[in-house]
Coordinates of C-alpha atoms in Angstrom, one line a residue:
M16 CA 41.8 -14.7 -5.3
A17 CA 40.3 -11.3 -4.3
R18 CA 39.6 -10.4 -7.9
R19 CA 38.0 -13.8 -8.5
A20 CA 35.7 -13.2 -5.5
E21 CA 34.8 -9.7 -6.8
R22 CA 33.9 -11.2 -10.2
L23 CA 31.7 -13.7 -8.6
A24 CA 30.1 -11.4 -6.1
L25 CA 27.3 -10.0 -8.4
P26 CA 26.4 -13.4 -10.0
V27 CA 26.3 -14.9 -6.5
G28 CA 24.0 -12.0 -5.3
V29 CA 21.7 -12.6 -8.3
V30 CA 21.5 -16.3 -7.6
A31 CA 21.0 -15.8 -3.9
T32 CA 18.2 -13.3 -4.6
F33 CA 16.5 -15.8 -7.0
A34 CA 17.0 -18.6 -4.4
I35 CA 15.4 -16.6 -1.6
L36 CA 12.4 -15.7 -3.9
L37 CA 12.1 -19.2 -5.0
V38 CA 11.9 -20.5 -1.5
V39 CA 9.8 -17.9 0.2
F40 CA 7.7 -16.5 -2.6
Y41 CA 7.4 -18.5 -5.8
Y42 CA 7.2 -21.9 -4.1
P43 CA 4.7 -20.9 -1.5
V44 CA 2.5 -18.9 -3.9
G45 CA 2.9 -21.6 -6.5
S46 CA 1.7 -24.2 -3.9
V47 CA -1.4 -22.1 -3.3
L48 CA -2.1 -22.1 -7.1
V49 CA -1.5 -25.8 -7.4
A50 CA -3.7 -26.5 -4.4
A51 CA -6.5 -24.9 -6.2
V52 CA -6.4 -27.2 -9.2
V53 CA -5.0 -30.4 -7.8
R54 CA -7.1 -32.8 -5.7
S55 CA -5.8 -36.2 -4.5
G56 CA -2.9 -35.9 -7.0
R57 CA -5.2 -35.3 -10.0
L58 CA -5.5 -32.1 -12.0
T59 CA -9.0 -30.7 -11.9
L60 CA -10.8 -27.5 -12.3
G61 CA -13.5 -28.6 -9.9
P62 CA -12.6 -26.4 -7.0
L63 CA -12.4 -23.3 -9.2
A64 CA -15.8 -24.2 -10.8
D65 CA -17.3 -24.8 -7.3
V66 CA -16.3 -21.3 -6.1
L67 CA -17.2 -19.5 -9.3
G68 CA -20.5 -21.4 -9.5
D69 CA -21.4 -20.5 -5.9
P70 CA -23.8 -17.6 -5.7
F71 CA -22.2 -16.5 -2.4
Y72 CA -19.0 -15.7 -4.3
T73 CA -20.2 -14.6 -7.7
G74 CA -23.9 -13.8 -7.3
V75 CA -26.0 -13.9 -10.4
L76 CA -22.9 -14.9 -12.5
A77 CA -22.9 -18.3 -10.7
G78 CA -25.7 -19.5 -13.0
A79 CA -23.6 -18.6 -16.1
V80 CA -20.8 -20.8 -14.7
R81 CA -23.0 -23.8 -13.8
D82 CA -25.1 -23.6 -17.0
P83 CA -23.7 -21.4 -19.7
L84 CA -26.4 -22.5 -22.2
G85 CA -29.0 -21.2 -19.9
V86 CA -27.8 -17.6 -19.9
P87 CA -30.2 -16.4 -22.7
A88 CA -33.2 -17.9 -20.9
G89 CA -32.0 -16.3 -17.7
L90 CA -31.6 -12.9 -19.3
G91 CA -35.1 -13.2 -20.8
G92 CA -36.6 -14.0 -17.5
W93 CA -34.8 -11.1 -15.8
V94 CA -36.2 -8.7 -18.5
R95 CA -39.7 -10.1 -18.2
A96 CA -39.6 -9.7 -14.4
G97 CA -38.9 -5.9 -14.9
F98 CA -35.2 -5.8 -14.3
P99 CA -35.2 -6.7 -10.5
S100 CA -32.0 -5.9 -8.6
I101 CA -29.3 -8.5 -8.8
G102 CA -26.2 -9.2 -6.7
F103 CA -22.7 -10.2 -7.8
G104 CA -21.6 -12.0 -4.6
L105 CA -18.4 -11.5 -2.7
F106 CA -16.3 -10.7 -5.8
G107 CA -18.9 -8.2 -6.9
F108 CA -18.9 -6.5 -3.5
T109 CA -15.1 -6.4 -3.5
A110 CA -15.1 -4.7 -6.9
W111 CA -17.9 -2.4 -5.9
Q112 CA -16.1 -1.1 -2.7
A113 CA -12.9 -0.8 -4.7
A114 CA -14.7 1.3 -7.3
L115 CA -16.3 3.5 -4.7
S116 CA -13.0 3.9 -2.9
T117 CA -11.4 4.9 -6.3
V118 CA -14.0 7.5 -7.0
A119 CA -13.6 8.9 -3.4
S120 CA -9.8 8.9 -3.7
V121 CA -9.8 10.7 -7.0
A122 CA -12.4 13.2 -5.7
V123 CA -10.3 14.0 -2.7
G124 CA -6.9 13.9 -4.5
L125 CA -7.6 16.1 -7.5
P126 CA -8.1 19.4 -5.7
G127 CA -4.9 18.7 -3.8
A128 CA -3.1 18.3 -7.1
Y129 CA -4.6 21.6 -8.3
L130 CA -3.5 23.3 -5.1
L131 CA 0.1 22.0 -5.3
A132 CA 0.6 22.5 -9.0
R133 CA -1.0 25.9 -9.5
F134 CA -0.5 27.8 -6.3
E135 CA 2.6 29.0 -4.3
F136 CA 2.5 29.2 -0.6
V137 CA 4.7 28.7 2.5
G138 CA 5.2 25.0 3.1
R139 CA 4.2 23.9 -0.4
R140 CA 7.2 21.7 -0.9
T141 CA 6.9 20.2 2.6
L142 CA 3.2 19.5 2.0
R143 CA 4.1 17.9 -1.3
S144 CA 6.6 15.6 0.4
L145 CA 4.2 14.7 3.2
T146 CA 1.8 13.2 0.6
I147 CA 4.1 10.1 0.8
V148 CA 3.5 9.6 4.5
P149 CA 0.2 7.6 4.3
F150 CA 2.2 4.9 2.4
V151 CA 4.4 4.2 5.5
L152 CA 1.7 4.3 8.1
P153 CA 0.6 0.9 9.4
S154 CA -3.0 0.5 8.1
I155 CA -4.2 -1.2 11.3
M156 CA -3.1 1.9 13.2
V157 CA -5.1 4.1 10.8
A158 CA -8.1 1.9 11.3
V159 CA -7.8 2.5 15.1
G160 CA -7.6 6.3 14.4
F161 CA -10.9 6.1 12.4
L162 CA -12.5 4.2 15.2
A163 CA -11.4 6.8 17.7
M164 CA -12.6 9.7 15.5
F165 CA -15.9 8.5 14.0
G166 CA -17.1 6.3 16.9
Q167 CA -20.3 7.3 18.8
N168 CA -18.1 8.7 21.6
G169 CA -15.3 9.8 19.2
S170 CA -13.5 13.1 18.7
L171 CA -15.8 14.2 15.9
N172 CA -18.9 13.9 18.0
D173 CA -17.1 15.6 20.9
L174 CA -16.2 18.5 18.6
L175 CA -19.8 18.7 17.2
G176 CA -21.1 18.8 20.8
L177 CA -18.9 21.8 21.6
L178 CA -20.4 23.6 18.6
G179 CA -23.9 22.7 19.8
L180 CA -24.5 20.4 16.9
G181 CA -26.0 16.9 17.1
P182 CA -23.8 13.8 17.1
V183 CA -23.1 11.9 13.9
G184 CA -23.8 8.2 14.2
G185 CA -23.7 5.1 12.0
V186 CA -20.4 5.8 10.3
L187 CA -18.3 3.0 11.7
F188 CA -18.7 -0.6 10.5
T189 CA -20.3 0.7 7.3
L190 CA -19.1 0.9 3.7
K191 CA -18.7 4.7 4.2
A192 CA -16.0 4.1 6.8
V193 CA -14.1 1.7 4.6
V194 CA -14.3 4.0 1.6
L195 CA -13.1 7.0 3.8
A196 CA -10.2 5.0 5.1
H197 CA -9.2 3.9 1.6
A198 CA -9.3 7.5 0.5
F199 CA -7.0 8.3 3.4
Y200 CA -4.4 6.0 1.8
N201 CA -5.0 6.5 -1.9
A202 CA -6.0 10.2 -2.3
P203 CA -2.3 11.3 -1.7
L204 CA -1.3 8.9 -4.5
V205 CA -3.7 10.6 -6.9
T206 CA -2.4 14.0 -5.7
R207 CA 1.2 13.0 -6.3
L208 CA 0.8 11.6 -9.8
V209 CA -1.5 14.3 -11.0
T210 CA 0.6 17.1 -9.5
T211 CA 3.6 15.8 -11.4
A212 CA 1.7 15.7 -14.7
W213 CA 0.3 19.2 -14.1
E214 CA 3.7 20.5 -13.5
S215 CA 4.9 19.0 -16.7
V216 CA 2.4 20.8 -18.9
D217 CA 4.1 23.1 -21.4
A218 CA 3.0 26.6 -20.7
R219 CA 3.8 27.7 -24.3
R220 CA 1.0 25.5 -25.6
V221 CA -1.5 27.0 -23.2
E222 CA -0.3 30.5 -24.1
S223 CA -0.6 29.7 -27.8
A224 CA -4.2 28.6 -27.3
R225 CA -5.0 31.7 -25.3
S226 CA -3.4 33.9 -28.0
L227 CA -5.6 32.3 -30.6
G228 CA -8.7 33.4 -28.7
A229 CA -9.4 30.4 -26.5
S230 CA -11.0 31.2 -23.2
R231 CA -9.3 30.0 -20.0
L232 CA -11.8 27.1 -19.7
R233 CA -11.4 26.2 -23.4
A234 CA -7.5 26.2 -23.1
F235 CA -7.8 23.9 -20.0
R236 CA -10.2 21.5 -21.8
D237 CA -8.2 21.3 -25.0
V238 CA -4.6 21.5 -23.8
V239 CA -4.2 20.8 -20.0
L240 CA -6.9 18.2 -19.6
P241 CA -5.5 15.8 -22.2
E242 CA -2.1 16.0 -20.4
L243 CA -3.7 15.2 -17.1
A244 CA -6.0 12.4 -18.2
P245 CA -3.3 9.6 -18.4
A246 CA -2.1 10.5 -14.9
V247 CA -5.6 10.5 -13.5
L248 CA -6.4 7.1 -15.1
T249 CA -3.1 5.6 -13.9
A250 CA -3.8 6.8 -10.4
A251 CA -7.4 5.5 -10.6
L252 CA -6.3 2.1 -11.8
L253 CA -3.6 1.8 -9.1
T254 CA -6.1 2.8 -6.5
F255 CA -8.5 0.2 -7.7
V256 CA -5.9 -2.5 -7.5
F257 CA -4.8 -1.5 -4.0
T258 CA -8.3 -1.2 -2.6
F259 CA -9.3 -4.5 -4.3
L260 CA -6.6 -6.2 -2.2
S261 CA -7.1 -4.2 1.0
F262 CA -7.2 -6.3 4.1
P263 CA -6.5 -4.6 7.5
I264 CA -8.8 -1.6 6.9
V265 CA -11.7 -3.8 5.9
L266 CA -11.1 -6.3 8.7
A267 CA -11.0 -3.6 11.4
L268 CA -13.7 -1.3 10.0
G269 CA -16.0 -3.7 8.3
G270 CA -15.4 -7.2 9.7
L271 CA -17.2 -10.2 8.1
Q272 CA -20.3 -8.1 7.6
L273 CA -18.5 -6.2 4.9
A274 CA -16.0 -8.9 4.0
T275 CA -14.0 -8.6 0.8
V276 CA -12.3 -11.5 -0.9
E277 CA -9.2 -10.9 1.1
V278 CA -11.0 -10.8 4.5
W279 CA -13.0 -13.9 3.6
L280 CA -9.8 -15.7 2.6
Y281 CA -8.3 -14.9 6.0
A282 CA -11.5 -16.2 7.7
R283 CA -11.3 -19.5 5.8
V284 CA -7.7 -19.9 6.9
Q285 CA -8.7 -19.3 10.5
D286 CA -11.4 -22.0 10.0
L287 CA -8.7 -24.3 8.6
A288 CA -10.6 -24.5 5.3
L289 CA -7.2 -24.3 3.5
G290 CA -8.4 -25.8 0.2
E291 CA -11.2 -23.3 -0.2
A292 CA -8.8 -20.5 0.9
A293 CA -6.3 -21.6 -1.8
T294 CA -9.0 -21.5 -4.5
L295 CA -10.0 -18.1 -3.4
G296 CA -6.4 -16.9 -3.3
T297 CA -5.8 -18.3 -6.8
I298 CA -8.8 -16.4 -8.3
E299 CA -7.8 -13.3 -6.5
T300 CA -4.2 -13.5 -7.6
V301 CA -5.3 -14.0 -11.2
L302 CA -7.5 -11.0 -11.0
S303 CA -4.9 -8.8 -9.3
L304 CA -2.2 -9.9 -11.8
S305 CA -4.5 -9.1 -14.7
L306 CA -5.2 -5.6 -13.3
T307 CA -1.5 -5.0 -12.6
Y308 CA -0.7 -6.1 -16.1
L309 CA -3.3 -3.7 -17.6
Y310 CA -1.8 -0.9 -15.4
L311 CA 1.8 -1.7 -16.6
R312 CA 0.7 -1.8 -20.2
Y313 CA -1.1 1.4 -19.9
E314 CA 1.8 3.1 -18.0
A315 CA 4.3 1.9 -20.6
R316 CA 2.3 3.5 -23.4
Q317 CA 2.3 6.9 -21.7
V318 CA 5.4 8.7 -22.9
R319 CA 5.4 12.1 -21.1
S320 CA 7.9 14.8 -21.8
R321 CA 8.2 17.7 -19.4
G322 CA 7.7 21.1 -20.9
T323 CA 10.6 23.4 -21.0
T324 CA 8.4 26.2 -19.8
T325 CA 6.1 25.2 -17.0
L326 CA 2.9 26.9 -15.9
S327 CA 3.5 29.7 -13.4
R328 CA 2.0 29.4 -9.9
H329 CA -0.3 32.0 -8.3
R330 CA 0.0 33.2 -4.8
L331 CA -2.6 31.4 -2.6
S332 CA -3.1 34.3 -0.2
V333 CA -3.7 37.7 -1.7
G334 CA -4.8 39.6 1.4
W335 CA -8.4 40.5 1.8
R336 CA -9.0 39.7 -1.8
T337 CA -8.6 36.0 -0.9
L338 CA -12.1 36.1 0.7
R339 CA -13.7 37.4 -2.5
D340 CA -12.2 34.7 -4.7
P341 CA -14.4 31.6 -4.7
V342 CA -11.6 29.4 -5.9
R343 CA -9.3 30.3 -3.1
V344 CA -12.1 30.1 -0.5
G345 CA -12.9 26.7 -1.9
L346 CA -9.3 25.6 -1.6
F347 CA -9.2 26.7 2.1
A348 CA -12.4 24.8 2.7
Y349 CA -10.8 21.8 1.0
G350 CA -7.8 22.2 3.4
L351 CA -10.2 21.9 6.3
V352 CA -11.6 18.7 4.9
V353 CA -8.1 17.3 4.3
V354 CA -7.1 18.1 7.9
L355 CA -10.2 16.4 9.2
L356 CA -9.7 13.3 7.0
F357 CA -5.9 12.9 7.3
V358 CA -4.8 14.5 10.6
G359 CA -8.0 14.0 12.5
P360 CA -7.8 10.2 12.9
L361 CA -4.2 10.2 14.1
V362 CA -4.8 13.0 16.6
S363 CA -8.0 11.4 17.7
M364 CA -6.2 8.2 18.4
V365 CA -3.6 9.9 20.6
V366 CA -6.2 12.0 22.4
E367 CA -8.5 9.0 23.0
S368 CA -5.5 7.1 24.5
F369 CA -5.3 9.8 27.3
T370 CA -9.1 10.1 27.7
G371 CA -11.5 8.2 30.0
P372 CA -15.1 8.6 31.0
N373 CA -14.1 11.2 33.6
G374 CA -11.6 13.2 31.5
L375 CA -7.9 13.0 31.1
T376 CA -6.3 9.8 32.3
T377 CA -3.3 7.5 31.9
A378 CA -5.5 4.4 32.7
N379 CA -5.1 3.0 29.2
Y380 CA -1.3 3.0 29.5
A381 CA -1.6 1.6 33.0
F382 CA -3.7 -1.2 31.5
L383 CA -0.8 -1.9 29.0
A384 CA 1.6 -2.0 32.0
R385 CA -0.6 -4.6 33.7
Q386 CA -0.8 -6.6 30.6
Q387 CA 3.0 -6.6 30.5
A388 CA 3.2 -7.9 34.0
A389 CA 0.6 -10.6 33.6
T390 CA 1.7 -14.2 33.4
A391 CA -1.4 -15.8 32.0
V392 CA -1.0 -17.8 28.8
G393 CA -2.2 -15.9 25.7
T394 CA -1.8 -12.5 27.3
I395 CA -0.9 -9.9 24.7
R396 CA 2.0 -8.0 26.2
P397 CA 3.2 -4.7 24.6
L398 CA 6.9 -4.9 25.1
P399 CA 7.5 -8.2 23.3
A400 CA 5.4 -6.8 20.4
V401 CA 7.6 -3.7 20.2
R402 CA 10.8 -5.8 20.5
N403 CA 9.6 -8.2 17.8
S404 CA 8.6 -5.4 15.4
L405 CA 12.0 -3.8 15.7
L406 CA 14.0 -7.0 15.4
F407 CA 12.0 -8.2 12.4
S408 CA 12.4 -4.8 10.8
L409 CA 16.2 -4.9 11.3
G410 CA 16.2 -8.4 9.8
T411 CA 14.1 -7.2 6.9
L412 CA 16.6 -4.4 6.2
L413 CA 19.5 -6.9 6.1
L414 CA 17.6 -8.9 3.5
A415 CA 15.6 -6.4 1.6
V416 CA 18.3 -3.8 0.8
P417 CA 20.8 -6.2 -0.8
M418 CA 17.9 -7.9 -2.7
G419 CA 16.6 -4.6 -3.9
V420 CA 20.0 -3.4 -5.0
V421 CA 20.6 -6.6 -7.0
V422 CA 17.3 -6.2 -8.8
S423 CA 18.1 -2.6 -9.5
V424 CA 21.5 -3.5 -10.9
L425 CA 19.9 -6.0 -13.2
A426 CA 17.3 -3.4 -14.3
A427 CA 19.7 -0.5 -14.8
R428 CA 22.4 -2.4 -16.7
G429 CA 20.0 -3.8 -19.2
G430 CA 21.1 -6.7 -21.3
R431 CA 19.4 -9.8 -22.6
G432 CA 16.6 -11.0 -20.3
S433 CA 17.1 -8.2 -17.8
R434 CA 13.5 -6.9 -18.2
V435 CA 12.1 -10.4 -17.8
A436 CA 14.2 -10.9 -14.7
E437 CA 13.1 -7.6 -13.3
T438 CA 9.5 -8.4 -14.0
L439 CA 9.8 -11.8 -12.3
M440 CA 11.5 -10.3 -9.3
S441 CA 8.9 -7.6 -9.0
A442 CA 6.0 -10.0 -8.9
P443 CA 5.5 -9.7 -5.1
L444 CA 4.0 -6.2 -5.7
A445 CA 1.0 -7.9 -7.4
V446 CA 0.3 -10.7 -4.9
S447 CA -1.5 -10.0 -1.6
G448 CA 0.2 -10.5 1.7
V449 CA -2.5 -12.9 2.8
V450 CA -1.8 -15.2 -0.2
V451 CA 1.9 -15.1 0.5
G452 CA 1.2 -15.9 4.2
L453 CA -1.1 -18.7 3.3
G454 CA 1.5 -20.2 0.9
M455 CA 4.2 -19.9 3.6
L456 CA 1.9 -21.5 6.1
Q457 CA 1.3 -24.5 3.8
T458 CA 4.9 -25.0 2.8
L459 CA 7.4 -23.6 5.2
V460 CA 5.5 -23.6 8.5
F461 CA 3.8 -26.9 8.1
G462 CA 7.0 -28.2 6.5
T463 CA 8.1 -29.6 3.1
T464 CA 9.8 -33.0 2.5
V465 CA 13.0 -32.7 0.4
A466 CA 15.0 -35.9 -0.2
G467 CA 13.5 -37.6 2.7
H468 CA 14.1 -34.7 5.1
R469 CA 11.3 -32.6 6.6
L470 CA 12.2 -28.9 6.2
V471 CA 10.4 -26.5 8.5
A472 CA 10.8 -22.7 8.8
S473 CA 8.5 -21.0 11.1
G474 CA 8.3 -18.2 13.7
P475 CA 10.6 -15.2 13.4
V476 CA 12.5 -16.6 10.4
A477 CA 9.3 -17.0 8.3
I478 CA 8.0 -13.6 9.3
V479 CA 11.3 -11.8 8.4
F480 CA 11.5 -13.5 5.0
A481 CA 7.8 -12.6 4.4
H482 CA 8.5 -9.0 5.3
A483 CA 11.6 -8.9 3.1
V484 CA 9.6 -10.2 0.1
A485 CA 7.1 -7.4 0.6
A486 CA 9.7 -4.7 1.2
Y487 CA 12.5 -5.2 -1.4
P488 CA 10.5 -4.1 -4.4
F489 CA 10.3 -0.6 -2.7
V490 CA 14.1 -0.6 -2.4
S491 CA 14.5 -1.4 -6.1
R492 CA 11.8 1.2 -7.1
N493 CA 14.0 3.8 -5.4
V494 CA 17.4 2.7 -6.5
T495 CA 16.8 1.7 -10.1
P496 CA 16.0 5.2 -11.4
A497 CA 19.1 6.6 -9.6
L498 CA 21.4 3.9 -11.0
S499 CA 20.0 4.4 -14.5
G500 CA 20.8 8.1 -14.2
I501 CA 24.5 7.7 -13.6
D502 CA 26.8 8.8 -16.4
S503 CA 28.0 5.7 -18.1
R504 CA 31.4 7.3 -18.8
L505 CA 32.1 7.3 -15.1
L506 CA 31.6 3.5 -15.0
D507 CA 33.6 3.0 -18.2
S508 CA 36.5 5.0 -16.8
A509 CA 36.6 2.9 -13.7
R510 CA 36.4 -0.3 -15.7
S511 CA 39.2 0.9 -18.0
L512 CA 41.4 1.3 -14.9
G513 CA 40.9 -2.3 -14.1
A514 CA 38.1 -2.3 -11.6
S515 CA 35.7 -5.2 -11.6
R516 CA 32.0 -4.7 -12.0
F517 CA 31.5 -5.4 -8.4
R518 CA 34.2 -2.9 -7.4
V519 CA 32.6 -0.3 -9.7
L520 CA 29.3 -0.9 -7.9
L521 CA 30.8 -0.5 -4.5
D522 CA 33.2 2.4 -5.1
V523 CA 31.3 4.4 -7.7
E524 CA 27.6 3.6 -8.1
L525 CA 26.5 3.0 -4.6
P526 CA 28.1 6.2 -3.2
L527 CA 26.4 8.2 -5.9
V528 CA 23.0 6.7 -5.2
A529 CA 23.4 6.5 -1.4
T530 CA 20.4 8.7 -0.8
A531 CA 18.1 6.5 -3.0
V532 CA 19.4 3.4 -1.1
L533 CA 18.6 5.0 2.2
A534 CA 15.2 6.1 1.0
G535 CA 14.5 2.5 0.0
A536 CA 15.8 1.3 3.4
A537 CA 13.5 3.7 5.2
F538 CA 10.6 2.4 3.1
A539 CA 11.6 -1.3 3.8
F540 CA 11.8 -0.6 7.6
A541 CA 8.5 1.2 7.7
I542 CA 6.8 -1.5 5.6
S543 CA 8.1 -4.2 8.0
I544 CA 7.0 -2.2 11.1
G545 CA 3.5 -1.9 9.7
E546 CA 3.1 -5.3 7.9
F547 CA 0.0 -7.1 9.0
D548 CA -1.4 -9.3 6.2
S549 CA 1.1 -12.2 6.3
T550 CA 2.3 -11.6 9.9
V551 CA -1.2 -12.2 11.3
L552 CA -1.1 -15.7 9.7
L553 CA 2.5 -16.5 10.6
S554 CA 2.7 -15.2 14.1
Q555 CA 2.3 -17.8 16.8
G556 CA 3.0 -17.1 20.5
V557 CA 4.9 -14.4 22.3
N558 CA 8.0 -14.7 20.2
T559 CA 6.4 -13.7 17.0
Y560 CA 3.5 -11.3 17.4
T561 CA 4.2 -7.7 16.3
M562 CA 2.8 -4.3 17.2
P563 CA 0.1 -4.4 14.4
V564 CA -0.9 -7.9 15.4
A565 CA -1.1 -6.9 19.1
L566 CA -3.2 -3.9 18.0
E567 CA -5.6 -6.0 16.1
R568 CA -6.0 -8.4 19.1
Y569 CA -6.8 -5.4 21.3
I570 CA -9.4 -4.2 18.8
G571 CA -10.9 -7.7 18.3
N572 CA -11.0 -8.7 22.0
R573 CA -12.7 -6.0 24.1
S574 CA -12.5 -8.4 27.1
V575 CA -8.9 -7.2 27.5
G576 CA -10.1 -3.7 28.3
P577 CA -13.1 -1.6 29.0
S578 CA -13.2 0.2 25.7
L579 CA -11.2 1.1 22.7
G580 CA -8.7 2.8 25.1
P581 CA -6.1 0.0 25.2
A582 CA -6.1 -0.2 21.4
T583 CA -5.6 3.5 21.1
A584 CA -2.8 3.4 23.6
M585 CA -1.1 0.6 21.7
G586 CA -1.7 2.5 18.5
T587 CA 0.0 5.5 20.0
V588 CA 3.0 3.4 20.9
L589 CA 3.1 2.1 17.4
L590 CA 2.9 5.6 16.0
V591 CA 5.8 6.8 18.2
V592 CA 8.0 3.8 17.4
T593 CA 7.3 4.1 13.6
A594 CA 8.0 7.9 13.7
A595 CA 11.2 7.4 15.8
S596 CA 12.5 4.6 13.6
F597 CA 11.9 6.6 10.5
L598 CA 13.6 9.7 12.0
V599 CA 16.7 7.6 13.1
I600 CA 17.1 6.2 9.5
D601 CA 16.6 9.7 8.1
R602 CA 19.2 11.2 10.5
L603 CA 21.7 8.4 10.0
G604 CA 21.7 8.6 6.3
G605 CA 20.6 12.0 5.3
R606 CA 17.2 13.2 4.1
W607 CA 15.3 10.7 2.0
Q608 CA 13.6 11.9 -1.1
P609 CA 10.2 10.4 -2.0

């Protein structure tokens, strides 16, 4: 009986994972896609044509959708008019801000890759590991940090005032602020990918080029640069995808004045224009899946082998000679910019939370305490938000870790159809949280009739499942490489001794990849703590709002407080809880490896 249960355990796990995805991802997202092309039970492309033919959404391209045959005449008129400026609507602006954010992220990230790959200094390994930190920081909290730093009365202007310099204004609620915040998240991604590629360059090829008379610059151009180009392009493409789908950053720092497709989709849901929201979500999902497909195709074609002899690193500090070396001076200046961009917002948020018009104060935390004691309906109380976030994150762990391990087992063990199954199960990476939340709202929260019964799943259950869907791909991304690296002879030996595949997984494989599983669990927990996109749509009432949602309410409704202070105090609470949770997981399971 026990052996039969062991034989069935893995197939049951696979079926259960598919079933969960079918109910809380494929069906909801599929319903959004169907809602965009079905009206009154009839298949139609009318809603898609309406959106694509609306100048608000596609700008000058709308004319090409409404009247394709009129394109030549339209182009001729534009040329005769002297090439006046044209707009590309909401989709064009979304792509434009994503392109600017990509350029900024690459510009900030490349010097960091050069520093980490070519120089040796105390703390280099730690600094390299810390480049993963922005991925696990709640984006709405980072937005509050930017508000606290770059606001008219923010930390940057306070610092400039101490230096006798004039204040800097007009940064917030502009495209510059959105691009800077996107660089905060994505520049470390560029740094990590390019650093890895730079460290893989075979030093013997560079030495051969130099021995044949090539200058240092020529050797870099002909040998090193071709090795780095794929990593730079991969990072740029990923950054473009991430910033195209960005939601909390644009919502908090740009609002509807700088709305992207994702923010406008959220606004349409708030206005109960669910049909238009579904159409927008469908177009956005098609675009994001196309971009993700291009990225995966490009990544699969990049076969990189690590050189047996890597480039040696130089000492960053060489005494007084450091000041005479323009490269090293430039790197130190770069370090100051990095501290300003990456550490400044978080420090500013904490400092602002303890600062009032008359200096240091705990008034902002006292305000949170009063909010906690208030009994008025609709009051955003901090402790339920903390409790909900922690409970939802624990629930996410219980779902996401087994799901991620199952997907990893499928991917690592290969076999017919395993790649297809892995691809299907990794689809949540390419679909925005707002689209998932909209789909769950339309199907699970509003209810679905099955065999005459109305099935409804709302509140905490819907949120935990939404978080699990967003988090489990990160578990599988950590565990799959570790499982693939296990010596197959160990597994064969265990099987030859009579162990079932499930027993081999429990007794051999999982203990060997425990660090990777814990790293995935840490990611899943952190992602759940900071998840905002779907939660803001699904949370209703005191039992479901989380810390990021409470934070957004404090930002959006200044009537709850005199200034940004309550939001910075709530952001500081979120920062402490996130750091403490991450630390607990790290200490319980050993050090995670990014």
